[in-house]
Short mmCIF file of C-alpha atoms and ligand atoms in Angstrom, two decimals:
data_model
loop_
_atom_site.label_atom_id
_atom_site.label_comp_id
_atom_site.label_asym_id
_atom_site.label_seq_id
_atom_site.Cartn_x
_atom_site.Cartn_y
_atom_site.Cartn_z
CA UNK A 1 153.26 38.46 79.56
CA UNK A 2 151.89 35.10 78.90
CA UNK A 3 148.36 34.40 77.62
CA UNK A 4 147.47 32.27 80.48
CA UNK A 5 147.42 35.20 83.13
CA UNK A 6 146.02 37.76 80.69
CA UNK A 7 142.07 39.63 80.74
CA UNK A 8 139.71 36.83 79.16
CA UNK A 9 139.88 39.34 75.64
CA UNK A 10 143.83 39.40 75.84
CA UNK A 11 144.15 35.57 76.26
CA UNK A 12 141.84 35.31 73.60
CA UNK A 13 144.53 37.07 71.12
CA UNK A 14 147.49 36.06 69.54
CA UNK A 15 150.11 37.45 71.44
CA UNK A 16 151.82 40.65 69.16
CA UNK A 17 154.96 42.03 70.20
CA UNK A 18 155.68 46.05 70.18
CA UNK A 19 159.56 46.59 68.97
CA UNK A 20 160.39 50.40 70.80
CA UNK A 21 164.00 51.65 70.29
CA UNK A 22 165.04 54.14 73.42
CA UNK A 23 167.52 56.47 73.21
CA UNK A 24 168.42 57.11 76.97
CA UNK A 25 169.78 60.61 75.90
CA UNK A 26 171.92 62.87 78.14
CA UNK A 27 172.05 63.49 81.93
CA UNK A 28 167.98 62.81 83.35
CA UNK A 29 167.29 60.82 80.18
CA UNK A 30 168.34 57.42 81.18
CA UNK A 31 166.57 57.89 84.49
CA UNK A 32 163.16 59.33 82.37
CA UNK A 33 163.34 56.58 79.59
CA UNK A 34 163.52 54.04 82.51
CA UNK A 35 160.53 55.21 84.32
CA UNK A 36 158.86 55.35 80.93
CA UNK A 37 159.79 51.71 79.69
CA UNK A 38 158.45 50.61 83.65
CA UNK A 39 154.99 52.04 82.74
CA UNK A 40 154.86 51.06 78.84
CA UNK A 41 155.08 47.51 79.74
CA UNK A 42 152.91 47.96 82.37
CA UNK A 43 150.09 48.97 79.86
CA UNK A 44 151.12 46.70 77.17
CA UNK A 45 150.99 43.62 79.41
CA UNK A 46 147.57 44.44 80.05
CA UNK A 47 145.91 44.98 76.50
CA UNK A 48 148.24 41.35 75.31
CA UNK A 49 151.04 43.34 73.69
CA UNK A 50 154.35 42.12 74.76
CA UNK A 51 157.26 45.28 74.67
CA UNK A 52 160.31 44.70 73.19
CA UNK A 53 162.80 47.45 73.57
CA UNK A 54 166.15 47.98 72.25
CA UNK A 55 168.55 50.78 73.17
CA UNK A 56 170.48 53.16 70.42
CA UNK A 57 173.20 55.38 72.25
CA UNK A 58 173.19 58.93 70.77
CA UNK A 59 173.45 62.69 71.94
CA UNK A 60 175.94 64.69 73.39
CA UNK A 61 178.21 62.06 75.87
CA UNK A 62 178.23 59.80 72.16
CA UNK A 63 179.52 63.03 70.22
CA UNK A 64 182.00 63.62 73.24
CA UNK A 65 183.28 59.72 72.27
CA UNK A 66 182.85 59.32 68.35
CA UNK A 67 182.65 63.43 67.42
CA UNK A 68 179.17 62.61 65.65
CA UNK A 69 175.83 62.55 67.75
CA UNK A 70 174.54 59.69 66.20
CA UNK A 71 176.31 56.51 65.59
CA UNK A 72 176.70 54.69 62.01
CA UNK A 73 173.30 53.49 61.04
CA UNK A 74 171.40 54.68 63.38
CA UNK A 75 168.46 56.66 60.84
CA UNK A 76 168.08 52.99 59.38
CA UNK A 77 167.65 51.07 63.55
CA UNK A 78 165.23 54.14 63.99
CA UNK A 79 163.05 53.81 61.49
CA UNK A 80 163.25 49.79 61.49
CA UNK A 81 161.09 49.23 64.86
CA UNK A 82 157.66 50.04 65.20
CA UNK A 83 158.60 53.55 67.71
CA UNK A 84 161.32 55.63 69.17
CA UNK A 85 160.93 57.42 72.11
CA UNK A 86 163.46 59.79 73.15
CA UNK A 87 165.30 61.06 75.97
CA UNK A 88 166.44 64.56 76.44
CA UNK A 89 170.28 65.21 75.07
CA UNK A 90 172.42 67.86 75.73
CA UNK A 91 175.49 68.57 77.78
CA UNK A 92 176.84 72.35 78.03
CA UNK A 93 179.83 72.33 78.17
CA UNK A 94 179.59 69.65 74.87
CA UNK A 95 180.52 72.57 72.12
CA UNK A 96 181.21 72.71 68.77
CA UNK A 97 184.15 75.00 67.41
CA UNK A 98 181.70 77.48 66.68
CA UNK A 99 180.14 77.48 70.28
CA UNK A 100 176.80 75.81 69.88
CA UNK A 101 176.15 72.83 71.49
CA UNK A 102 177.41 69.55 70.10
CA UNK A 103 175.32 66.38 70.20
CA UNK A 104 172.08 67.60 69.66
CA UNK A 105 169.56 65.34 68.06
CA UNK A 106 167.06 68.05 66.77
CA UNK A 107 168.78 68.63 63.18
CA UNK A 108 169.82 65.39 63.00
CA UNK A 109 166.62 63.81 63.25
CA UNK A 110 164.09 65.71 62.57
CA UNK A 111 165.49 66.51 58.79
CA UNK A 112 166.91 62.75 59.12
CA UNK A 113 163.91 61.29 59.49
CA UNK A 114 161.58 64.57 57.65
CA UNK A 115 159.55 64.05 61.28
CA UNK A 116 157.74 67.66 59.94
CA UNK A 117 155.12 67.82 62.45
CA UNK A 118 155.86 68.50 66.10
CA UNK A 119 152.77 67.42 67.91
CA UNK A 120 152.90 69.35 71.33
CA UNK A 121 150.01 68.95 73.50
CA UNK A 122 149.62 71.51 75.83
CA UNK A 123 147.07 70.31 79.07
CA UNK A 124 146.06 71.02 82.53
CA UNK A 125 145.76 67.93 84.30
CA UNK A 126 143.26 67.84 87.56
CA UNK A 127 145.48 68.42 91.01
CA UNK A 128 148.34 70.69 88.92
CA UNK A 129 149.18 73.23 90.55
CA UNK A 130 150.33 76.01 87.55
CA UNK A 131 151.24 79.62 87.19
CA UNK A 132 147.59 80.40 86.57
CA UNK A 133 144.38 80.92 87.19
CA UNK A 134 142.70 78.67 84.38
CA UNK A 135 141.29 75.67 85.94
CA UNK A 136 142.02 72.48 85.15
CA UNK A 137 140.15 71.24 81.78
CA UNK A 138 140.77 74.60 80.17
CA UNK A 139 143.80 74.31 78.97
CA UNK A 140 143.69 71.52 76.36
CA UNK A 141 145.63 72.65 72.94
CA UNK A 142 147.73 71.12 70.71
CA UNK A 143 150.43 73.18 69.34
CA UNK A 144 151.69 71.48 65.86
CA UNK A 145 155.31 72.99 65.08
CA UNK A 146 156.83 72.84 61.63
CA UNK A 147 160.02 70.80 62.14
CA UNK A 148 161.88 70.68 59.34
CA UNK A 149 162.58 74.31 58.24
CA UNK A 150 161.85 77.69 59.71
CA UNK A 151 164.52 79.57 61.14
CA UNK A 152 166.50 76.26 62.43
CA UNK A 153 167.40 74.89 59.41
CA UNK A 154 170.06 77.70 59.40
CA UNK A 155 170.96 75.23 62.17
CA UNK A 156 175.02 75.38 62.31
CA UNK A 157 174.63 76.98 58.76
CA UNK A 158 174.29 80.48 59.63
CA UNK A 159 176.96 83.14 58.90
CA UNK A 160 179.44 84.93 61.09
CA UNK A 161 181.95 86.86 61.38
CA UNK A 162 183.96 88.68 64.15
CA UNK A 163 181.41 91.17 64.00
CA UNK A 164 178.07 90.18 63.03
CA UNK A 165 176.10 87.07 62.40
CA UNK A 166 173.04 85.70 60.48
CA UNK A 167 170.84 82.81 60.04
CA UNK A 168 168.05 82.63 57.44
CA UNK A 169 164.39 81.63 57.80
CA UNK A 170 163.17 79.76 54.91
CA UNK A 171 159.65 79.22 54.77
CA UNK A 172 158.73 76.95 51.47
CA UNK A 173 155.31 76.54 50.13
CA UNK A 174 155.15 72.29 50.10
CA UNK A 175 156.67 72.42 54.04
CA UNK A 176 153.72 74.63 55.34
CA UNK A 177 151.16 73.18 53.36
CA UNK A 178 151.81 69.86 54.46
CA UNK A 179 151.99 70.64 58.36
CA UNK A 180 149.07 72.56 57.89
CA UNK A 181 147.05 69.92 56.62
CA UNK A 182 148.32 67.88 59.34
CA UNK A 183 147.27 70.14 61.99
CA UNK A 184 143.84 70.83 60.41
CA UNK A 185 143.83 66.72 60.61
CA UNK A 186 144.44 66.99 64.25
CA UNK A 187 141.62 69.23 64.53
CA UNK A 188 139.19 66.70 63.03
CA UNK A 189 139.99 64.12 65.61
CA UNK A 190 139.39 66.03 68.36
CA UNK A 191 136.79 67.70 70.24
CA UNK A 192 137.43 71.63 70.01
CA UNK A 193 138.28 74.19 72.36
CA UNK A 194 137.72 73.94 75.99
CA UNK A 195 135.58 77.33 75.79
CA UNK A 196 133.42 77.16 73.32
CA UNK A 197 133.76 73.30 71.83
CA UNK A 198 134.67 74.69 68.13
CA UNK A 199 137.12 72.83 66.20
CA UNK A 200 139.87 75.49 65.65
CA UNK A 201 143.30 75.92 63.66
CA UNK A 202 144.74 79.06 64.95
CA UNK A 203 148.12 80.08 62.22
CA UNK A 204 150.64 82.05 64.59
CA UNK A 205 152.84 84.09 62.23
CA UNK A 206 154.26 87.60 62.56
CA UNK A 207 153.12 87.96 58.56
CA UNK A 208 152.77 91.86 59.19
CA UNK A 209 156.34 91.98 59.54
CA UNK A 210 158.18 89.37 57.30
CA UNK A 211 157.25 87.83 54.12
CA UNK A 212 158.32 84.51 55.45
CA UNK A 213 155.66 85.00 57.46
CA UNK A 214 153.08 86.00 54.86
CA UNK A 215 153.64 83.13 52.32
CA UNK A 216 153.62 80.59 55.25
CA UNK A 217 149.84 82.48 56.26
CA UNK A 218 149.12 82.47 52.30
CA UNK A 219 149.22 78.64 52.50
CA UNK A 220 147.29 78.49 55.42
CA UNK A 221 144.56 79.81 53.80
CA UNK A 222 144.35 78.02 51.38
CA UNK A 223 144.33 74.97 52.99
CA UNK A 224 142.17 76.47 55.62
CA UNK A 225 139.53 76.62 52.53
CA UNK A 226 139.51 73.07 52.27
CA UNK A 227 137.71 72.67 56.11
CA UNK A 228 134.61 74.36 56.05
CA UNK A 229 134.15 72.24 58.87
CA UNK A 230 137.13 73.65 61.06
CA UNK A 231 137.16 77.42 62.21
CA UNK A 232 140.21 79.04 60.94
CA UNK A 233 141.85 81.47 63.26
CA UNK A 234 144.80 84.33 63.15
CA UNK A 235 147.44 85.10 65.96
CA UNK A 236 150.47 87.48 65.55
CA UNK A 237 153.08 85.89 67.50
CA UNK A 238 153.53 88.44 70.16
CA UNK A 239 149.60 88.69 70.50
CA UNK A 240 149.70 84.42 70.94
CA UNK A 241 151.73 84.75 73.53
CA UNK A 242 149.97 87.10 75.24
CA UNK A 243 146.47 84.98 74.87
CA UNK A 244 147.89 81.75 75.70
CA UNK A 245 148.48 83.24 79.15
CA UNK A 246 145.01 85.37 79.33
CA UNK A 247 142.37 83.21 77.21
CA UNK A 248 144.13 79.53 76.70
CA UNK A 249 140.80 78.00 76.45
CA UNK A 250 140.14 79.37 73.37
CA UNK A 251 142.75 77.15 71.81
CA UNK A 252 142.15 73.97 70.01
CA UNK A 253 145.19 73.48 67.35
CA UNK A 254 147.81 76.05 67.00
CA UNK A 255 150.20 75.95 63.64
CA UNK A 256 153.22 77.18 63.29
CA UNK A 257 157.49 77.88 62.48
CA UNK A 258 159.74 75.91 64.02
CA UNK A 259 161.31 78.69 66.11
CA UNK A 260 157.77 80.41 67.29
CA UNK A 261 156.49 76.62 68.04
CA UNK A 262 159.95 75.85 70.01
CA UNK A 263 159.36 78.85 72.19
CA UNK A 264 155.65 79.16 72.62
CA UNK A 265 155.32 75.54 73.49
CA UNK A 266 157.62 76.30 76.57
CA UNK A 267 155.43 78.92 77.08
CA UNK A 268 152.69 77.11 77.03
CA UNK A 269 154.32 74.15 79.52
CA UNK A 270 154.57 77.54 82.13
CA UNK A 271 150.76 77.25 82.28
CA UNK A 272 150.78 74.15 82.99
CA UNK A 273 152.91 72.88 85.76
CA UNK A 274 156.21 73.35 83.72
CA UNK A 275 158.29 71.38 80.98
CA UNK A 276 157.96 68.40 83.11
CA UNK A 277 154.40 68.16 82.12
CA UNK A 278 154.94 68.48 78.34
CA UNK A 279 154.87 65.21 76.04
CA UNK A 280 155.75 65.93 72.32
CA UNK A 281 155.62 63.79 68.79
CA UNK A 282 157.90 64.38 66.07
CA UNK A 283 155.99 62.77 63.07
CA UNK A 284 156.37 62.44 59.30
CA UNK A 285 155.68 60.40 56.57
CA UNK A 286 157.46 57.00 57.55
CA UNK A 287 159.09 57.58 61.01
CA UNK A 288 158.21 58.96 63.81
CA UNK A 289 159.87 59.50 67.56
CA UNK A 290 158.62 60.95 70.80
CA UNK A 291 160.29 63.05 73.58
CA UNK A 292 159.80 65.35 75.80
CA UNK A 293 159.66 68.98 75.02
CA UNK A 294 162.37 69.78 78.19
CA UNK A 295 166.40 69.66 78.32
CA UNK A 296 168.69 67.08 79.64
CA UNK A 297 168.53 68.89 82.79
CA UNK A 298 172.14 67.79 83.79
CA UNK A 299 172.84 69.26 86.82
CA UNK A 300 170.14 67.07 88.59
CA UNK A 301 170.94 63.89 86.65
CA UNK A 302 171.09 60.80 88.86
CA UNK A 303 169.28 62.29 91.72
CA UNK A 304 165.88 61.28 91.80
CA UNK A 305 164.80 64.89 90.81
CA UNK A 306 163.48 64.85 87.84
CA UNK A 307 159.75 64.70 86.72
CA UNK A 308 159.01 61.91 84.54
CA UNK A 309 155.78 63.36 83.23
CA UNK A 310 156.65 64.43 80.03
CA UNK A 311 158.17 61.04 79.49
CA UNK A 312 155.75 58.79 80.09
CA UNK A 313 153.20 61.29 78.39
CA UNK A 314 155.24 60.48 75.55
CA UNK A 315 155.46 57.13 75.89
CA UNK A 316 151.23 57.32 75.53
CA UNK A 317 151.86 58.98 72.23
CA UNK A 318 153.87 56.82 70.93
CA UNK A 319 151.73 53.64 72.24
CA UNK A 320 148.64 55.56 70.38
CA UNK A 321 150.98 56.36 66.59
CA UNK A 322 151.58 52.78 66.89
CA UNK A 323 147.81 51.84 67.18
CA UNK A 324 147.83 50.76 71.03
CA UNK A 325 144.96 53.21 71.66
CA UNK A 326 143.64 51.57 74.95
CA UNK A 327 147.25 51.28 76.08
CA UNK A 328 147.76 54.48 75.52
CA UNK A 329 144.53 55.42 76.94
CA UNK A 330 145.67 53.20 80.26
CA UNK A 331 148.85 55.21 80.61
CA UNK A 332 147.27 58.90 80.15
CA UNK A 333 144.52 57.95 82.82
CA UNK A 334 147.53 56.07 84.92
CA UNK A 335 148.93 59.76 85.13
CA UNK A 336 145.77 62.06 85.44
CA UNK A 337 144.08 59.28 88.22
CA UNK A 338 148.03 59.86 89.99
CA UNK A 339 148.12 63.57 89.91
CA UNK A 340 144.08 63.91 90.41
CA UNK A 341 144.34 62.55 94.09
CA UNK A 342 146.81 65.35 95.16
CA UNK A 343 149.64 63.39 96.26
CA UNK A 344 151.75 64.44 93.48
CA UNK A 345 153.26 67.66 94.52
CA UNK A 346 155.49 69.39 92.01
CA UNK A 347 158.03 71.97 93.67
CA UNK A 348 158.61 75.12 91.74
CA UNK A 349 161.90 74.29 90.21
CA UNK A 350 159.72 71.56 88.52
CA UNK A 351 161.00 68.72 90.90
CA UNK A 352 158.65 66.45 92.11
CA UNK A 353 158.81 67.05 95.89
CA UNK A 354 158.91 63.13 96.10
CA UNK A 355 160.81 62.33 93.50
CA UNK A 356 161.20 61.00 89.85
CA UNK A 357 160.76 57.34 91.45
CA UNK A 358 157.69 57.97 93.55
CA UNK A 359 155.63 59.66 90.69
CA UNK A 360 156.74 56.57 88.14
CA UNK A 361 155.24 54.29 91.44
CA UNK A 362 152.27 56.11 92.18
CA UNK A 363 151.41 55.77 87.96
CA UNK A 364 152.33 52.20 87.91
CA UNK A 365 149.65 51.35 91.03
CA UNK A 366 147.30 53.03 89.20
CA UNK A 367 148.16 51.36 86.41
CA UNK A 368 147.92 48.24 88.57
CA UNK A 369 144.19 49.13 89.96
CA UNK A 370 142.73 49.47 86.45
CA UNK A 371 143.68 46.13 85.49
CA UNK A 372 142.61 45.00 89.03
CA UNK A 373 138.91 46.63 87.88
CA UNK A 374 138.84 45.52 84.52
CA UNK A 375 138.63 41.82 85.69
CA UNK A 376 142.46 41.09 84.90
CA UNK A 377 145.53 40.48 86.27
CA UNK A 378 145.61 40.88 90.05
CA UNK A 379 149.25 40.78 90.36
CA UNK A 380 149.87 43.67 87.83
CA UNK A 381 153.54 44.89 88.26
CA UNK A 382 153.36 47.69 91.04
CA UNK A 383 157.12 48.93 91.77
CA UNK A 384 158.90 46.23 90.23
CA UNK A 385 159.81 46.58 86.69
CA UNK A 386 158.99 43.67 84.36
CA UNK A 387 160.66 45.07 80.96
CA UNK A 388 164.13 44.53 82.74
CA UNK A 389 164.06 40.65 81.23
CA UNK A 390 163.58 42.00 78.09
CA UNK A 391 166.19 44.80 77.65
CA UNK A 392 168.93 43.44 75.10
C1 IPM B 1 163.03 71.29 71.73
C2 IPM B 1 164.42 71.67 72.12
C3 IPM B 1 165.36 71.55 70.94
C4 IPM B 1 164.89 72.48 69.85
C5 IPM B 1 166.81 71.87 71.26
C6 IPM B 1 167.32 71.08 72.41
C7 IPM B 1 167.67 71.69 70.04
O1 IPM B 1 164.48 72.93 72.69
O2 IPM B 1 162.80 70.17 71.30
O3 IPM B 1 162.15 72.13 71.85
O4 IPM B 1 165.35 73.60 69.76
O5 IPM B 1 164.08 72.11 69.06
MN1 MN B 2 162.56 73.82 72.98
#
């Protein structure tokens, strides 16, 4: 954007430029990472930031080509720019000798770049229609997964015979503490549960079972004794589940293992509209990337099928790690104000009835209206995309 057509407070800035690496990912994730780089620059154009976005090939189709998921030097490009977001990856019939899927990222990454907090927000937007009877505004949680150990760093390490197989879960006192200070952190930025307004950790464990379980509850204690000022909460596992369906609104921040947080977090998407709704943050200490929480969805790659949601969602976390709070704040509203008037209507198989396209348009004009009523650029990008000229 240049600083002559800007808002008076943009022009009045020196123009800053926002480096994003994309990974397109596997089947829908070129199509998702498009829509999401349409509405990023969007937003960006209109708070003065110009986007800058490079691509890194990785997942499944580069493991197919090269037999490793990510290419040479591709930690180092990630953790160069100022975010990542990422696509889904994944291709089935992409296997390994030992039958699990080949050119996954989640290892890869996660440990590659110690991202050890999974940041999945878990929300009800106005005009979703969802698998229950909550209304909208009281679902509103934030479900922080450990990401760096747990049961999935057995990932592809497990062991197996003809007859048997086991992977371990290693829980390790410095890995919980630190994601549960980061999730009590979350807590203290935000406004408490939908029910009751009471800033809330809840630890999900199944600690009367394993003592994996109990040291990683130990530590939560403990750091739980730090925040007074923060209500510290229990769930067994099996009990969570069974909450988050009945009483979500008593939710704020939920912390837990990697494998309990990978499958109550698609739980918690069920409430919600499905996966398609579901924005996520992998964060650590010096990198961070964003994705959403769903597959690659291949069979409806290329068809116009698949809901961008999740992607743009992420897009708005990554805008607001990065500092771009108001453009991040543009791009959430963008996608509320969209769904809010109704004519977003997501089918059951999680397709938006008028596909991926129309929901990234309908976002973008809203987009296009806020800067139209803060005073700024009239001819905002609508449906044509503007970050095209700047892909390299
Ligand atoms: C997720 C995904 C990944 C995970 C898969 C694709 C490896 O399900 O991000 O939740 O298990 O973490
Ligand atoms: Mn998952």
């Amino acid at each position: 954007m240049n600083a002559t057509d800007a808002e008076p407070s943009a022009a009045a800035a020196p123009s800053r430029t926002l480096t994003v690496t994309i990974i397109p990912g596997d089947g829908i994730g070129p199509e998702l990472t498009r829509s999401a780089v349409r509405v990023m620059d969007a937003a960006c154009a209109m708070t003065g930031l110009d986007l800058d976005v490079t691509e890194e090939r990785a997942g499944a189709g580069v493991y197919r080509e090269t037999g490793a998921a990510l290419l040479p030097g591709a930690l180092d490009r990630l953790r160069a720019g100022d975010g990542v977001l990422k696509g889904p990856v994944g291709l089935p019939e992409v296997r390994r000798p030992d039958g699990t899927e080949g050119g996954l990222l989640g290892g890869l990454l996660r440990n590659g770049l110690d991202t050890f907090a999974n940041v999945r927000p878990v929300r009800l937007l106005p005009g979703v229609r969802a698998a229950t009877t909550a209304g909208a505004g009281s679902i509103d949680y934030v479900i922080v997964r450990e990401n760096t150990e747990g049961l999935y760093l057995s990932r592809g390490a497990g062991v197996r015979t003809h007859h048997a197989a086991a992977d371990q879960m290693l829980i390790t006192r410095a890995g919980t503490e630190r994601v549960v200070r980061f999730a009590f952190e979350q807590a203290l930025r935000r406004s408490g549960a939908p029910r009751d307004g009471v800033r809330r950790v809840t630890c999900v464990d199944k600690s009367n079972v394993l003592r994996s379980f109990a040291l990683f509850r130990e530590v939560f204690d403990e750091v739980a004794a730090e925040h007074p000022d923060v209500e510290a909460d229990h769930y067994y596992a099996d009990a969570a589940a069974h909450a988050l369906v009945t009483e979500p609104d008593r939710f704020d921040v939920l912390v837990m293992e990697n494998f309990l947080g990978d499958v109550l977090s698609d739980l918690g998407a069920g409430t919600v509209g499905g996966l398609g709704m579901c924005p996520s943050g992998n964060i650590g200490t010096d990198a961070a990337y964003f994705e959403p929480i769903h597959g690659s969805a291949p069979l409806i790659a290329g068809r116009n099928l698949a809901n961008p949601t999740s992607q743009i969602l992420s897009a708005a976390m990554l805008l607001r790690h990065c500092g771009q709070a108001e453009a991040a704040r543009l791009v959430e509203s963008a996608v509320e104000g969209a769904f809010a008037e109704g004519h977003i209507t997501i089918l059951p198989t999680g397709s938006p009835a008028a596909g991926t396209e129309a929901v990234t348009d309908v976002v973008l004009e809203h987009l296009a209206s806020a800067a139209r009523a803060r005073g700024g650029t009239p001819d905002m990008p609508t449906t044509e995309p503007t970050t095209e000229r700047k892909r390299r």
